[in-house]
Short mmCIF file of C-alpha atoms and ligand atoms in Angstrom, two decimals:
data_model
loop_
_atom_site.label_atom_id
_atom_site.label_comp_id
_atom_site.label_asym_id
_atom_site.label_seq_id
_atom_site.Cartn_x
_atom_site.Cartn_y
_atom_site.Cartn_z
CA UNK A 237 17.54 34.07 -8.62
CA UNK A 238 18.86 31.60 -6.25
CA UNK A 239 16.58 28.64 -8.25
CA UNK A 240 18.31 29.54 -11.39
CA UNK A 241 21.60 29.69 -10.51
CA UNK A 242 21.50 26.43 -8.10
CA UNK A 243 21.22 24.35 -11.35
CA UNK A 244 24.73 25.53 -12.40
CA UNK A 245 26.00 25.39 -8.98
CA UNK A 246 25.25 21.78 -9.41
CA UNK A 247 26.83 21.02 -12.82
CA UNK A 248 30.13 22.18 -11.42
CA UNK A 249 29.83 20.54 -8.52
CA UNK A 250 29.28 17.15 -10.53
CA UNK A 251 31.42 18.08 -12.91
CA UNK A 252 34.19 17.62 -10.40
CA UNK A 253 32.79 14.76 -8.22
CA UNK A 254 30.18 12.60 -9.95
CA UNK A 255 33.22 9.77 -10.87
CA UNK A 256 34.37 9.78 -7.29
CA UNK A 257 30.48 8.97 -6.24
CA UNK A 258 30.42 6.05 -8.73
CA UNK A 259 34.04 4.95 -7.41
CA UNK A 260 32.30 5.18 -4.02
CA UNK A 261 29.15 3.53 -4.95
CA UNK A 262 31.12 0.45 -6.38
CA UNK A 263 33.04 0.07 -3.22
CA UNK A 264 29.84 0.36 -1.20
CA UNK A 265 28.94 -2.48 -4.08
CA UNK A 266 31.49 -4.93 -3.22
CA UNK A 267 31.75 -4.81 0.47
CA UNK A 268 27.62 -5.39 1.32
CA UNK A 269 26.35 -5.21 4.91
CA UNK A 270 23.46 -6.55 5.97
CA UNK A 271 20.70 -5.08 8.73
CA UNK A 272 22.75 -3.22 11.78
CA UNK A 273 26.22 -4.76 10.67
CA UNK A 274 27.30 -1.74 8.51
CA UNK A 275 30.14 -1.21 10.16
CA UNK A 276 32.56 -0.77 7.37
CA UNK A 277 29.91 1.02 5.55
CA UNK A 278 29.28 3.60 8.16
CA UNK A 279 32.76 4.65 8.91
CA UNK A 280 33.36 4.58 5.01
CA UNK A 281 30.78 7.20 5.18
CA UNK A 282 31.66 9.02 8.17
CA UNK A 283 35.05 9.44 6.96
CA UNK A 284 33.82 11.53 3.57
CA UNK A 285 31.92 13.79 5.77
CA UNK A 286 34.72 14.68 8.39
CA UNK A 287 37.00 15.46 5.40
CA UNK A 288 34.47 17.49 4.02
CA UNK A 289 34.17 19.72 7.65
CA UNK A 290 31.07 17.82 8.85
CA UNK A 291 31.10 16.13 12.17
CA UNK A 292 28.89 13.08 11.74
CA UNK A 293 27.32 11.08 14.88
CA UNK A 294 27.49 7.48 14.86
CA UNK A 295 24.63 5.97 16.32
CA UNK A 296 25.03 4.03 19.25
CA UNK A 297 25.17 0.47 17.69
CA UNK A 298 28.08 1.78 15.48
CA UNK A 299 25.99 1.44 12.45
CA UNK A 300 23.93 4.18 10.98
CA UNK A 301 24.67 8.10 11.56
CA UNK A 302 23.20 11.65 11.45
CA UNK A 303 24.69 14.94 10.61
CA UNK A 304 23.80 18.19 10.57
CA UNK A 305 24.61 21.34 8.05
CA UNK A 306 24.34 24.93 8.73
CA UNK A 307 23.25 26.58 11.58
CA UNK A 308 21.48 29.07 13.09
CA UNK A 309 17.26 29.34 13.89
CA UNK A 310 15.98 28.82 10.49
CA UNK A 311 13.39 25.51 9.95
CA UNK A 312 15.11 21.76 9.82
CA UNK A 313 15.02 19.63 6.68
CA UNK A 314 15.62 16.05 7.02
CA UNK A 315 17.06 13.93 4.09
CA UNK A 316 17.51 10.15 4.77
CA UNK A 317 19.03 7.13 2.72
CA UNK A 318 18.99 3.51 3.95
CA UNK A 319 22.03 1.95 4.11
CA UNK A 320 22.15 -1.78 4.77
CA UNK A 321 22.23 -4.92 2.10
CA UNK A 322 20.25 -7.90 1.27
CA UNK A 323 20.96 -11.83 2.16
CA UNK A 324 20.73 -12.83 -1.57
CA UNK A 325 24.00 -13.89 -3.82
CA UNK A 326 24.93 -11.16 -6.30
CA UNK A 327 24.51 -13.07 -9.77
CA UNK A 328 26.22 -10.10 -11.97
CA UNK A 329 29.16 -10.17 -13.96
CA UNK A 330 30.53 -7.08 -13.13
CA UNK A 331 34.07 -5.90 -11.96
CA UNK A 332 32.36 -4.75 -8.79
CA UNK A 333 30.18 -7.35 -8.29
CA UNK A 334 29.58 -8.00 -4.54
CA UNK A 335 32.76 -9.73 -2.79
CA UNK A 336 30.71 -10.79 -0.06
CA UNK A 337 29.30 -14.65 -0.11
CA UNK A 338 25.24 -14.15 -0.07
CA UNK A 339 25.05 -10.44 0.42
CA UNK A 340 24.41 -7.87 -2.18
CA UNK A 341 23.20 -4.66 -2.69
CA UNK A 342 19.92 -5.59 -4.37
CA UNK A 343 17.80 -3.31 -3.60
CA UNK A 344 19.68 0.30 -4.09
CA UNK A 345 20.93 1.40 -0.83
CA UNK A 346 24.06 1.82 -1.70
CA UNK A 347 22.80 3.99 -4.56
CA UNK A 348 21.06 5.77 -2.03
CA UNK A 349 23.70 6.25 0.62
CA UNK A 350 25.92 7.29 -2.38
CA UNK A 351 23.41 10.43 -3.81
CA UNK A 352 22.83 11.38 0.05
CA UNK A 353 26.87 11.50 0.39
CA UNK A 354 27.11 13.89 -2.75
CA UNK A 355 24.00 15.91 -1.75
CA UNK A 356 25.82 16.44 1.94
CA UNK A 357 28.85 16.90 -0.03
CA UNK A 358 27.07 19.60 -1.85
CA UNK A 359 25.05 21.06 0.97
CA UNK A 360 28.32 21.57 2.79
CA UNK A 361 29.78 23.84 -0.06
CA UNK A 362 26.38 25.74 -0.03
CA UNK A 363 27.01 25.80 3.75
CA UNK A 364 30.28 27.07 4.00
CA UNK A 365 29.07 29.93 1.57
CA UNK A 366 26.49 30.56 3.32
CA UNK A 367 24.07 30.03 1.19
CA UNK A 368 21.98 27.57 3.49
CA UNK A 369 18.98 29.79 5.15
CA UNK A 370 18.69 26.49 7.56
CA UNK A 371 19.37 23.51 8.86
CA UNK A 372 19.61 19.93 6.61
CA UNK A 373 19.97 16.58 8.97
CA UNK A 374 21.51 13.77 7.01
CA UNK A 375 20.15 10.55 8.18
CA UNK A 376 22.33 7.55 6.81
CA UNK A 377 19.84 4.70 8.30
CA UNK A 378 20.33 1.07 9.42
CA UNK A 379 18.70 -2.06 8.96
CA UNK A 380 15.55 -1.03 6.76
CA UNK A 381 15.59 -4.09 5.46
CA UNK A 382 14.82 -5.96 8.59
CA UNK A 383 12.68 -3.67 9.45
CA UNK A 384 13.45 -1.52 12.04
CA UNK A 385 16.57 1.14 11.86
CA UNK A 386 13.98 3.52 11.58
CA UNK A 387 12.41 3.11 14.96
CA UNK A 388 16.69 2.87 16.10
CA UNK A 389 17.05 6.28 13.99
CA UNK A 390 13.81 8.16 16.17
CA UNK A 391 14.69 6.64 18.82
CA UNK A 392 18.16 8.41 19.01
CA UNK A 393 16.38 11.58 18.55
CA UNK A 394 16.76 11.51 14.67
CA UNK A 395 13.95 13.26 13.95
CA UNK A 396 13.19 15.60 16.86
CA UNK A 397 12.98 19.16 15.75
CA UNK A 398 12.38 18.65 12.27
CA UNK A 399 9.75 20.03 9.82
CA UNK A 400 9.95 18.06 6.87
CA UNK A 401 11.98 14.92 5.46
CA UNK A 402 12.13 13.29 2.03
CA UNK A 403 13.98 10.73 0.92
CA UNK A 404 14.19 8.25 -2.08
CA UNK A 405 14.24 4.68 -3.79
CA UNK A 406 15.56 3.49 -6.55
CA UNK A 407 13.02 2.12 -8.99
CA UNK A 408 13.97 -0.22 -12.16
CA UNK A 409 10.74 0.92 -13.82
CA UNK A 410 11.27 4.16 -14.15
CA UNK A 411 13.88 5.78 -16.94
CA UNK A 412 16.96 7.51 -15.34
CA UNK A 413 16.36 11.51 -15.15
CA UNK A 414 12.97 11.00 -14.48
CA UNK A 415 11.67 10.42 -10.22
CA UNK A 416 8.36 9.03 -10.28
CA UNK A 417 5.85 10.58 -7.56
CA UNK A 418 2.79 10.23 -5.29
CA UNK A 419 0.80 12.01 -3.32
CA UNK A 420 -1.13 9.97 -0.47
CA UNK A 421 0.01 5.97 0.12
CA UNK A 422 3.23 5.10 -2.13
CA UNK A 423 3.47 1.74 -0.28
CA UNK A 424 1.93 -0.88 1.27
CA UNK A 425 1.91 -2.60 5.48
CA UNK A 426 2.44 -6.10 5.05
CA UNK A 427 2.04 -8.02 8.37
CA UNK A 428 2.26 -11.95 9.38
CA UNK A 429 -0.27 -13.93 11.87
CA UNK A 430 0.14 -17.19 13.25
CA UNK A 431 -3.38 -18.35 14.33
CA UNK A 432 -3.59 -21.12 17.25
CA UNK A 433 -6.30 -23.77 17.87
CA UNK A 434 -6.33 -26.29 20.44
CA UNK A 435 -9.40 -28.51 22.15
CA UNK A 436 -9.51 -32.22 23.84
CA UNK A 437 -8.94 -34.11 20.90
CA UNK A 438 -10.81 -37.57 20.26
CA UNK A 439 -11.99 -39.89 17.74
CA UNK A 440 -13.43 -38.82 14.80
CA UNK A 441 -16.62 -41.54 15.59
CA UNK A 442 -17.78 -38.77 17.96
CA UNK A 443 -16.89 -35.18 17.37
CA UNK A 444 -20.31 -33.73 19.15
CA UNK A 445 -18.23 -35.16 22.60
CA UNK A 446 -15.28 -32.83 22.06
CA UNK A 447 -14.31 -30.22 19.87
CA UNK A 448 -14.24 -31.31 16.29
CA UNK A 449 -10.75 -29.03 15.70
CA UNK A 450 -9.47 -29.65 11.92
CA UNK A 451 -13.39 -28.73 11.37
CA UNK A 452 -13.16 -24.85 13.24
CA UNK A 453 -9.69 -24.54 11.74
CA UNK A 454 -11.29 -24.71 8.45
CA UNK A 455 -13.93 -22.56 9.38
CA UNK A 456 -11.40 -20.20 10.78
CA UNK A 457 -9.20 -20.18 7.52
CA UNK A 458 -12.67 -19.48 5.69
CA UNK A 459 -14.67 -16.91 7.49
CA UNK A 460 -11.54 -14.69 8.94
CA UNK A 461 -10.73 -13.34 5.46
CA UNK A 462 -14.68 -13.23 3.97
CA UNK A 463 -15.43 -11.13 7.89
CA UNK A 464 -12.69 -9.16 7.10
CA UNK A 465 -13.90 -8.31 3.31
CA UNK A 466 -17.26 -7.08 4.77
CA UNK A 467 -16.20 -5.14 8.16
CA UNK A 468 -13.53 -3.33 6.50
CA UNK A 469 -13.79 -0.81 3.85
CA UNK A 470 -13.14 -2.22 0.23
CA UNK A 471 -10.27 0.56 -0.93
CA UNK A 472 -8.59 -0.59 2.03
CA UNK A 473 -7.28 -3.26 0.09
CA UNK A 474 -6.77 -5.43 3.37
CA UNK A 475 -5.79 -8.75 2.17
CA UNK A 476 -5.55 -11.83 4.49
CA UNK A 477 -3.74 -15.06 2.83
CA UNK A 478 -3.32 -17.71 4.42
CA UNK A 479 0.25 -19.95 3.75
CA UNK A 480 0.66 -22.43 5.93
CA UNK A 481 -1.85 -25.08 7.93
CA UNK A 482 -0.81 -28.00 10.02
CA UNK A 483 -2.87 -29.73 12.07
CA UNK A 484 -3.44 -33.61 12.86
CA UNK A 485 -1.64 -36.99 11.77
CA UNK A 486 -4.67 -39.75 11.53
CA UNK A 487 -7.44 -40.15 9.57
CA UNK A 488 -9.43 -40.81 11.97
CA UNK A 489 -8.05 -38.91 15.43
CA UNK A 490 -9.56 -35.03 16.22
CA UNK A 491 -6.08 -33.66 17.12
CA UNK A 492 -5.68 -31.49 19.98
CA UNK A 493 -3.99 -28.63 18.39
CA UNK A 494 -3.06 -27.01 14.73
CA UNK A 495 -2.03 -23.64 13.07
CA UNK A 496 -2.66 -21.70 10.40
CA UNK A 497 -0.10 -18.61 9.35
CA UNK A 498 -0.43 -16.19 6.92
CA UNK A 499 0.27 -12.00 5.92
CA UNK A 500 -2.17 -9.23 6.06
CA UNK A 501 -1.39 -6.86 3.47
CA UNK A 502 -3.00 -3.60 3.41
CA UNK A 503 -2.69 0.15 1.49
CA UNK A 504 -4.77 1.93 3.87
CA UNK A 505 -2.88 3.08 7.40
CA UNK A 506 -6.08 3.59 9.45
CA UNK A 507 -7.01 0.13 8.38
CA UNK A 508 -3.69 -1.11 9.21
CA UNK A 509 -3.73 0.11 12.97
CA UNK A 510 -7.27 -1.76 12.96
CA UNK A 511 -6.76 -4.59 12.05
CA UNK A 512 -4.86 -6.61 15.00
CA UNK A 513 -7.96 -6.06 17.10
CA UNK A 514 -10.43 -7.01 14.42
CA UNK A 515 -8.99 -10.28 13.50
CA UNK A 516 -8.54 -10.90 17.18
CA UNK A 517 -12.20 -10.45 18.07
CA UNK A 518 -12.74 -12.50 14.63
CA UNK A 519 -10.91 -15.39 15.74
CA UNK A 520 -12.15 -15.78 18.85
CA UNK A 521 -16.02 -15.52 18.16
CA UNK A 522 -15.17 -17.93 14.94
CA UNK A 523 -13.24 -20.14 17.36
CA UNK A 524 -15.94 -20.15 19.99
CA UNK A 525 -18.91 -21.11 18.20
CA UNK A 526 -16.96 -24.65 17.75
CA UNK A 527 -15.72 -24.99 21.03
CA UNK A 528 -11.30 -24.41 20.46
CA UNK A 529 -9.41 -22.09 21.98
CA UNK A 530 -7.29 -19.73 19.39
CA UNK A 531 -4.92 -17.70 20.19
CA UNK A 532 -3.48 -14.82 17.84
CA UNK A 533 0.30 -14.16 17.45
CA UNK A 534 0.50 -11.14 15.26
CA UNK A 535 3.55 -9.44 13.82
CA UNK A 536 3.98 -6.38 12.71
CA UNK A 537 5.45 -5.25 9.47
CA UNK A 538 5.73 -1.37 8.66
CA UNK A 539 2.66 0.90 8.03
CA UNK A 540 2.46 2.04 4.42
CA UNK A 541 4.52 5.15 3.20
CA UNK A 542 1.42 7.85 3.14
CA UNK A 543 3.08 10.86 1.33
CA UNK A 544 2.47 14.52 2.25
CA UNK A 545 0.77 16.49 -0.02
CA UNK A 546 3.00 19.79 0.36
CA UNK A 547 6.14 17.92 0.35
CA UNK A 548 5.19 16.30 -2.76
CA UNK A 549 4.74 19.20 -4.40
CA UNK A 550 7.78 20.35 -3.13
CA UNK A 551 9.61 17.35 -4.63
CA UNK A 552 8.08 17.65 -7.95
CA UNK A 553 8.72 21.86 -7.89
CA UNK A 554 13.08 20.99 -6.96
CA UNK A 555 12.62 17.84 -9.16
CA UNK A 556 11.51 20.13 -12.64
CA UNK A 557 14.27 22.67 -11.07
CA UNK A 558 16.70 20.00 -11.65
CA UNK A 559 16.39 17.90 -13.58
CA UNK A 560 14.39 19.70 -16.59
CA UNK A 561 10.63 19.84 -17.68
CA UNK A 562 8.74 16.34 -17.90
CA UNK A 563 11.06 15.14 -15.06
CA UNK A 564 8.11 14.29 -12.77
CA UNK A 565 6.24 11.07 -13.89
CA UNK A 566 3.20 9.46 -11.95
CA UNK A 567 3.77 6.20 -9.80
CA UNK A 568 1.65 3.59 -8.48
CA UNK A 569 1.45 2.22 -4.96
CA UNK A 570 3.86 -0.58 -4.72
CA UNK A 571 2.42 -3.55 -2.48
CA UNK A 572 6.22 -3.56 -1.08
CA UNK A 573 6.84 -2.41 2.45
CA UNK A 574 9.59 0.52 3.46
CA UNK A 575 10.00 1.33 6.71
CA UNK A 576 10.82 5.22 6.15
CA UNK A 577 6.83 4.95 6.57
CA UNK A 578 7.70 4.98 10.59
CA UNK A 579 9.03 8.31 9.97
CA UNK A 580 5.87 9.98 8.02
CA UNK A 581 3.76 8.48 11.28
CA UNK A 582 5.44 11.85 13.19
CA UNK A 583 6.54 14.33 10.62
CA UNK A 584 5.18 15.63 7.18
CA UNK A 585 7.18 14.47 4.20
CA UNK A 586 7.42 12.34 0.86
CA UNK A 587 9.26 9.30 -0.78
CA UNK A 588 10.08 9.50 -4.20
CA UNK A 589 11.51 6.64 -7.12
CA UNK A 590 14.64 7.04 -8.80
CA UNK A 591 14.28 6.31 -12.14
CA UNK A 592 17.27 3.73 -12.25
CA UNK A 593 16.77 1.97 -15.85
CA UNK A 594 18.62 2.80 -19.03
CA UNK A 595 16.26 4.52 -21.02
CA UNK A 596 14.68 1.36 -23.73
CA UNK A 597 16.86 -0.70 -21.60
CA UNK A 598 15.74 -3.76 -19.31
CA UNK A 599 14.06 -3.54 -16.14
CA UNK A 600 16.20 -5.60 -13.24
CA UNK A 601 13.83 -6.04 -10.49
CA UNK A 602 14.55 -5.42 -7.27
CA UNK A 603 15.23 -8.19 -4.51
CA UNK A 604 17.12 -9.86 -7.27
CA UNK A 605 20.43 -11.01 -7.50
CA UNK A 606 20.59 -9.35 -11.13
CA UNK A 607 19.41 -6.22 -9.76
CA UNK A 608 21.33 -3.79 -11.69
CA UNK A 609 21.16 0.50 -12.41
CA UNK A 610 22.47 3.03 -14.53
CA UNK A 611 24.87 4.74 -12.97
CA UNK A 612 23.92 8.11 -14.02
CA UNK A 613 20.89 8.02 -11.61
CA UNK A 614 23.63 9.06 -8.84
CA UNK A 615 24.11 12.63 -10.18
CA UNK A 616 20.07 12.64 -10.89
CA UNK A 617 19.51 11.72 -7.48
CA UNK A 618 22.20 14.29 -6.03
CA UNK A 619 20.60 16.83 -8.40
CA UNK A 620 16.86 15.83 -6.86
CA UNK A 621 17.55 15.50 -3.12
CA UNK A 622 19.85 19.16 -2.96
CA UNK A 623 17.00 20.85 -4.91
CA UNK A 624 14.97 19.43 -2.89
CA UNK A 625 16.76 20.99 0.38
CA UNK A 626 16.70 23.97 -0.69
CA UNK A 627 13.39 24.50 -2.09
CA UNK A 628 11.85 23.34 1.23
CA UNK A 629 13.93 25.59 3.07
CA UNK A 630 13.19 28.45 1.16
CA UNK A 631 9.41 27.87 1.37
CA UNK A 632 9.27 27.20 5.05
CA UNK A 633 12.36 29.74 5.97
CA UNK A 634 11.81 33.16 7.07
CA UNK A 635 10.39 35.69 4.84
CA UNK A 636 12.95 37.21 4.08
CA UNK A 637 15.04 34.13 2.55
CA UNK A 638 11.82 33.27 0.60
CA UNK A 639 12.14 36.89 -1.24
CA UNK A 640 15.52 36.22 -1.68
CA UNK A 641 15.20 33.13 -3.57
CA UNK A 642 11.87 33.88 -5.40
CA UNK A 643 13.66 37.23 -6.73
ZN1 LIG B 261 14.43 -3.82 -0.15
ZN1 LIG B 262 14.99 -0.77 -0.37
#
């Protein structure tokens, strides 16, 4: 019953607000922040949810906030959008192109923090009807594109005491009104090492009386990716590429040091949490059979984005709900990173694309300064992520709200 009639719950509700989310989304548009500086962006947000009876939490930094609707004992559903902008010049020509020198929203966020406004917007109105057999926490993150809001987000307690979170990208590939799905890794980790060699240095006329170092660095830019290949398993996917090597200034001097740097890319997350101390007992047996010390300075990236099975299917069941039949389309594993992968590390729950293109329209890639979307994807996404909700809620509530809603 409750399934049925949420549909047309929503059309009125969008009815009424969907051209106040676009007006939103445009001012979001023009006034880009980047990584832990959305300030403006936060209270912008923060404001539409105390008018609406909420009573959002800023997080400490002032950028970023959580807020919770309904009440009561029943299970916790998390939704989250990312909030922050890009350094990259907007190159639209658009009346709300970005009014901000070198920022823009090119990758969606503001898209994002736009359908999670309308969903708590809608959630709220659910609420106060008392319709919600739960809890919903509305994470409006920081800084994903640094990475690293997530780990500020959990760290504030964002996720303690919830059972399941979703959340969603945009994604110029896919048509608007259809959210492309996954079950299992939807992204990839992408981390960067800077190797270190150093030794006595000397003249190239006798190498065997020091440690011939352009010679091991060579070996170690070789034999650290072909090791790799063979001690870790193939569908892995883990990918070391080198970019960068410096070392020496003569022709005929050994130098005493040099570097090599590179990423390690990687769609498996049991190989990613390997891999630091594989390449680092690598290096150091490559290094020592030619006599130069290495050292390893290893950064991490994220982990990939390893979707829950049950959540997906939850997505896919509130996605058909909403959006119609055929809604649900297949997606690949993106190398990209996304660091709402730090959340599925502690809780169950999936990551979903937002069809964003025009249907036979063009595809404006992401990370672009001509990144572009159809509007309409707001409502789709508001539609998606307040199905969503509610389906999860019903299916881990108590019984008795399951009855209800199956009846
Ligand atoms: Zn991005
Ligand atoms: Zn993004």
């Amino acid at each position: 019953m409750r399934g049925r009639e949420l549909r047309g719950e929503l059309d009125a509700f969008l009815a009424e607000t969907e051209q106040d989310l676009v007006a939103f989304r445009r001012d979001l548009h023009m006034h880009p922040e980047l990584a832990f500086a959305e300030y403006r962006t936060t209270q912008r947000i923060a404001e539409r949810l105390t008018a609406a009876g909420l009573t959002p939490s800023v997080l400490p930094r002032g950028t970023g906030l959580i807020c919770e609707v309904g009440s009561g004992d029943g299970p916790t559903i998390a939704l989250r959008a990312d909030i922050d902008a890009l350094p990259l010049q907007d190159e639209k020509d658009v009346p709300y192109r970005s009014t901000v020198a070198g920022a823009c929203h090119a990758c969606g966020h503001d898209v994002h923090t736009t359908v999670l406004l309308g969903t708590s917007l809608f959630l709220a109105q659910q609420a106060a009807a008392g319709l919600l057999p739960g809890r919903v926490r509305l994470i409006f993150q920081p800084a994903e594109e640094l990475p690293g809001g997530a780990l500020e987000v959990m760290a504030q307690g964002g996720i303690s005491g919830v059972d399941r979170i979703f959340g969603l990208h945009c994604d110029p590939r896919v048509d608007v009104g259809q959210l492309g799905l996954r079950s299992g890794p939807i992204t990839s980790a992408c981390d960067r090492i800077a190797v270190r060699v150093s030794g006595p240095g000397g003249h190239t006329a006798r190498p065997h009386l020091t440690a011939d170092l352009v010679f091991a660095l060579a070996k170690i830019l070789t034999e650290l990716p072909a090791a790799l290949s063979r001690r870790v398993d193939p569908r892995s996917s883990l990918s070391l590429v080198w970019g960068k090597v410096v070392a020496g200034t003569a022709a005929n001097a050994i130098p005493d040091d040099g570097v090599a740097e590179g990423t390690v890319r990687c769609l498996d997350e049991n190989a990613w949490h390997a891999a630091p101390d594989l390449i680092k007992s690598l290096l150091e047996s490559v290094a020592g059979a030619y006599g130069v010390e290495a050292t390893l300075d290893y950064t991490r990236g994220v982990p990939p984005v390893v979707n829950d099975e049950v959540s997906v299917e939850m997505l896919a069941e509130a996605a058909e709900r909403a959006l119609g039949a055929g809604a649900v389309v297949p997606t690949q594993q993106s190398l990209g990173g996304e660091d709402f992968a730090w959340y599925l590390e502690s809780i169950p729950g999936a990551f979903a694309r937002l069809g964003t293109r025009s249907p036979d329209g063009v595809t404006y890639d992401i990370h672009q300064g001509t990144f572009a979307v159809d509007e309409k994807a707001i409502a789709m996404g508001v539609r998606v992520m307040a199905t969503t909700a509610l389906t999860a809620l019903w299916e881990v509530g108590p019984l008795d709200s399951i009855t209800t809603a199956m009846a």
